[in-house]
Amino acid sequence: MTGSSGARPAAFSVWALTRALMLLWVSKVITPPGLDVTSDVSVIYHGWYEVLLSGTYPESDVTWQYPPVAALAILSPALLPFLDYATAFFMLAFLCDALVMGLLLRASRGPGRRAAGVWVWVAGVPLLGTTAYARYDVMVTAVAVAALLAGLRRPRVMGALAAFGALLKVWPVLVLAGTARGRRTRLAWTTAAAVAAGLLLACVVAAPGALAFLGFQRDRGTEVESLGALVFHVWRQFGWEGRVELHYGSLEFLGPGVELVSTLALGLSVVAFGWLLLWRLRARTFGVSTAADAAFTAVLLFTTTSRVISPQYMLWLVGLAAVCLVLRESRMEWPAVLVLVATGVTQLEFPIGFVHVVSSDAHGLTLMFLRNGLLVAACVLAGARLWRDTVRTPEAEPGTGGEQPDGAGHEAADGAGRAPAVSRAGSADTAASAP
């Protein structure tokens, strides 16, 4: 279906129907099962909005754990003054959803492209439920998707958007992980550094408390939905004497062994960073989809190993998976499927079954092992495919003389708006190994 001419109109129709239901859902015209997660917008976000309007960041609120440009997302409902704060926020979330859909539809046209990525986005957002519109992560995801798609031709735009996204919620900086060595990396990374420095300076000058989030993030523990939390979910069945409490804005395990597990989780993230660095040093083949594949893999690794896996984090993975699957060269189909299934399970555990997760009963354990197991499997599969597709030096075709000069494959793709008509293993897609 993704290859037929009717795939895109069908995808848009399904998108329009599901998003209409989403708006009715968050507006409480229809009542969703489980907890009402929309109250976080009307209570927490609106509270931060009032503080930000006073000219300072919420530096005394430990739940403010976001980089300084996040203030723009919280203040954004002021763009729709004729609506109350929550309704305006939901409408802006919907518009960002629509922006991602439009970007993917446009990117899916032409040789070397496909509509599969569009369907990933169409399905992924409603699989997460109201959480997708009740957090500002859809706005951040829109920036990251735009950065990756811009990077196919305009590395400077990619760098600028990555920097903006990083100061919205940190993780979009990872879209730069897979830029082709040489000129493209220099343009993207130097632009990102300059834009980030400028934005950070502007935020620090504009209002006090711009960097308060750093201390609040540092002191977080092991959240009940994280991979490390599985230790305590199981240990509870054997008499663990800890507890679950609201801590730094999320429900976390507190008690014996928590500090050790939190430290081990940080260690896993360091290992993930080390693997990415090794991949970056060893990679030899940078195809059209490499930047998207690397970004998806990197965010998967850091999300899965994090001390906190909030439900809205799944939206990041859905957006990046969608970009990968728009590019026919990408082989991230199965990791994307695993992420979609994990997103559906995430809605089952939050908000629908969250009471079971908090109590660590059999139902809660099943959901958490399933969701986190799917994420681990996606990490392994995505990492293996990224390594296999990029680290192994392709054999030169007769008459090609081996690898091309740095960035040659990408420059050819940029000029035509698509990859050359050669397989990934062929030399037309290969960039030189030296920086």
PDB file of N, CA and C in Angstrom, residues 7 55 110 118 168 174 185 198 215 231 276 286 319-320 327 334 336 363 373 379 382 384 388 405:
ATOM      1  N   ALA A   7      -1.689   5.849  -1.554  1.00  0.00           N
ATOM      2  CA  ALA A   7      -1.254   5.700  -0.166  1.00  0.00           C
ATOM      3  C   ALA A   7      -1.280   7.031   0.579  1.00  0.00           C
ATOM      4  N   GLY A  55       8.613  37.412  34.347  1.00  0.00           N
ATOM      5  CA  GLY A  55       9.971  37.798  33.975  1.00  0.00           C
ATOM      6  C   GLY A  55      11.064  36.943  34.559  1.00  0.00           C
ATOM      7  N   GLY A 110       8.780  11.311  -4.768  1.00  0.00           N
ATOM      8  CA  GLY A 110       9.974  11.273  -5.599  1.00  0.00           C
ATOM      9  C   GLY A 110      10.721   9.963  -5.501  1.00  0.00           C
ATOM     10  N   VAL A 118       5.140   8.083   6.527  1.00  0.00           N
ATOM     11  CA  VAL A 118       3.918   8.848   6.792  1.00  0.00           C
ATOM     12  C   VAL A 118       2.968   8.018   7.652  1.00  0.00           C
ATOM     13  N   LEU A 168      15.255  23.323  23.552  1.00  0.00           N
ATOM     14  CA  LEU A 168      13.875  23.051  23.928  1.00  0.00           C
ATOM     15  C   LEU A 168      13.792  21.850  24.861  1.00  0.00           C
ATOM     16  N   LEU A 174      20.908  15.094  19.111  1.00  0.00           N
ATOM     17  CA  LEU A 174      21.336  13.798  18.585  1.00  0.00           C
ATOM     18  C   LEU A 174      21.037  13.633  17.097  1.00  0.00           C
ATOM     19  N   THR A 185      29.356  17.835   7.990  1.00  0.00           N
ATOM     20  CA  THR A 185      29.463  17.861   9.446  1.00  0.00           C
ATOM     21  C   THR A 185      29.958  19.217   9.932  1.00  0.00           C
ATOM     22  N   GLY A 198      24.285  31.450  21.041  1.00  0.00           N
ATOM     23  CA  GLY A 198      23.528  32.691  20.967  1.00  0.00           C
ATOM     24  C   GLY A 198      22.202  32.619  21.706  1.00  0.00           C
ATOM     25  N   GLY A 215      20.373  21.530  37.896  1.00  0.00           N
ATOM     26  CA  GLY A 215      20.417  20.918  39.220  1.00  0.00           C
ATOM     27  C   GLY A 215      19.249  19.986  39.459  1.00  0.00           C
ATOM     28  N   VAL A 231      13.981  -3.678  38.280  1.00  0.00           N
ATOM     29  CA  VAL A 231      14.649  -4.301  39.432  1.00  0.00           C
ATOM     30  C   VAL A 231      13.751  -4.218  40.665  1.00  0.00           C
ATOM     31  N   LEU A 276      28.163   4.889  20.402  1.00  0.00           N
ATOM     32  CA  LEU A 276      27.902   5.861  19.332  1.00  0.00           C
ATOM     33  C   LEU A 276      29.198   6.527  18.868  1.00  0.00           C
ATOM     34  N   PHE A 286      28.285   6.650   4.323  1.00  0.00           N
ATOM     35  CA  PHE A 286      27.227   7.579   4.720  1.00  0.00           C
ATOM     36  C   PHE A 286      26.233   7.718   3.563  1.00  0.00           C
ATOM     37  N   GLY A 319       8.502   9.965  15.718  1.00  0.00           N
ATOM     38  CA  GLY A 319       8.854  10.976  14.721  1.00  0.00           C
ATOM     39  C   GLY A 319      10.121  10.635  13.963  1.00  0.00           C
ATOM     40  N   LEU A 320      11.148  10.185  14.673  1.00  0.00           N
ATOM     41  CA  LEU A 320      12.411   9.839  14.020  1.00  0.00           C
ATOM     42  C   LEU A 320      12.272   8.574  13.174  1.00  0.00           C
ATOM     43  N   LEU A 327      12.576   7.371   3.757  1.00  0.00           N
ATOM     44  CA  LEU A 327      13.721   7.147   2.875  1.00  0.00           C
ATOM     45  C   LEU A 327      13.824   5.666   2.539  1.00  0.00           C
ATOM     46  N   TRP A 334      11.891  -2.871  10.956  1.00  0.00           N
ATOM     47  CA  TRP A 334      11.530  -3.643  12.137  1.00  0.00           C
ATOM     48  C   TRP A 334      11.730  -2.876  13.440  1.00  0.00           C
ATOM     49  N   ALA A 336      11.269   0.243  13.757  1.00  0.00           N
ATOM     50  CA  ALA A 336      10.124   1.157  13.761  1.00  0.00           C
ATOM     51  C   ALA A 336       8.853   0.439  14.189  1.00  0.00           C
ATOM     52  N   HIS A 363      -0.238  -7.448  36.529  1.00  0.00           N
ATOM     53  CA  HIS A 363      -0.618  -6.717  35.325  1.00  0.00           C
ATOM     54  C   HIS A 363       0.399  -5.626  35.015  1.00  0.00           C
ATOM     55  N   GLY A 373      10.991  -4.264  27.201  1.00  0.00           N
ATOM     56  CA  GLY A 373      11.612  -5.312  26.393  1.00  0.00           C
ATOM     57  C   GLY A 373      11.572  -4.974  24.913  1.00  0.00           C
ATOM     58  N   CYS A 379      16.515  -1.285  20.247  1.00  0.00           N
ATOM     59  CA  CYS A 379      17.886  -0.765  20.349  1.00  0.00           C
ATOM     60  C   CYS A 379      18.885  -1.716  19.705  1.00  0.00           C
ATOM     61  N   ALA A 382      18.248  -1.903  15.819  1.00  0.00           N
ATOM     62  CA  ALA A 382      18.625  -0.661  15.139  1.00  0.00           C
ATOM     63  C   ALA A 382      20.136  -0.475  15.144  1.00  0.00           C
ATOM     64  N   ALA A 384      22.455  -2.799  15.383  1.00  0.00           N
ATOM     65  CA  ALA A 384      23.088  -3.793  14.513  1.00  0.00           C
ATOM     66  C   ALA A 384      22.959  -3.401  13.046  1.00  0.00           C
ATOM     67  N   ARG A 388      26.034  -2.466  10.573  1.00  0.00           N
ATOM     68  CA  ARG A 388      26.243  -3.292   9.381  1.00  0.00           C
ATOM     69  C   ARG A 388      26.183  -2.469   8.093  1.00  0.00           C
ATOM     70  N   PRO A 405      35.659  10.821  -3.040  1.00  0.00           N
ATOM     71  CA  PRO A 405      36.036  11.893  -2.137  1.00  0.00           C
ATOM     72  C   PRO A 405      34.928  12.179  -1.150  1.00  0.00           C
TER      73      PRO A 405
END
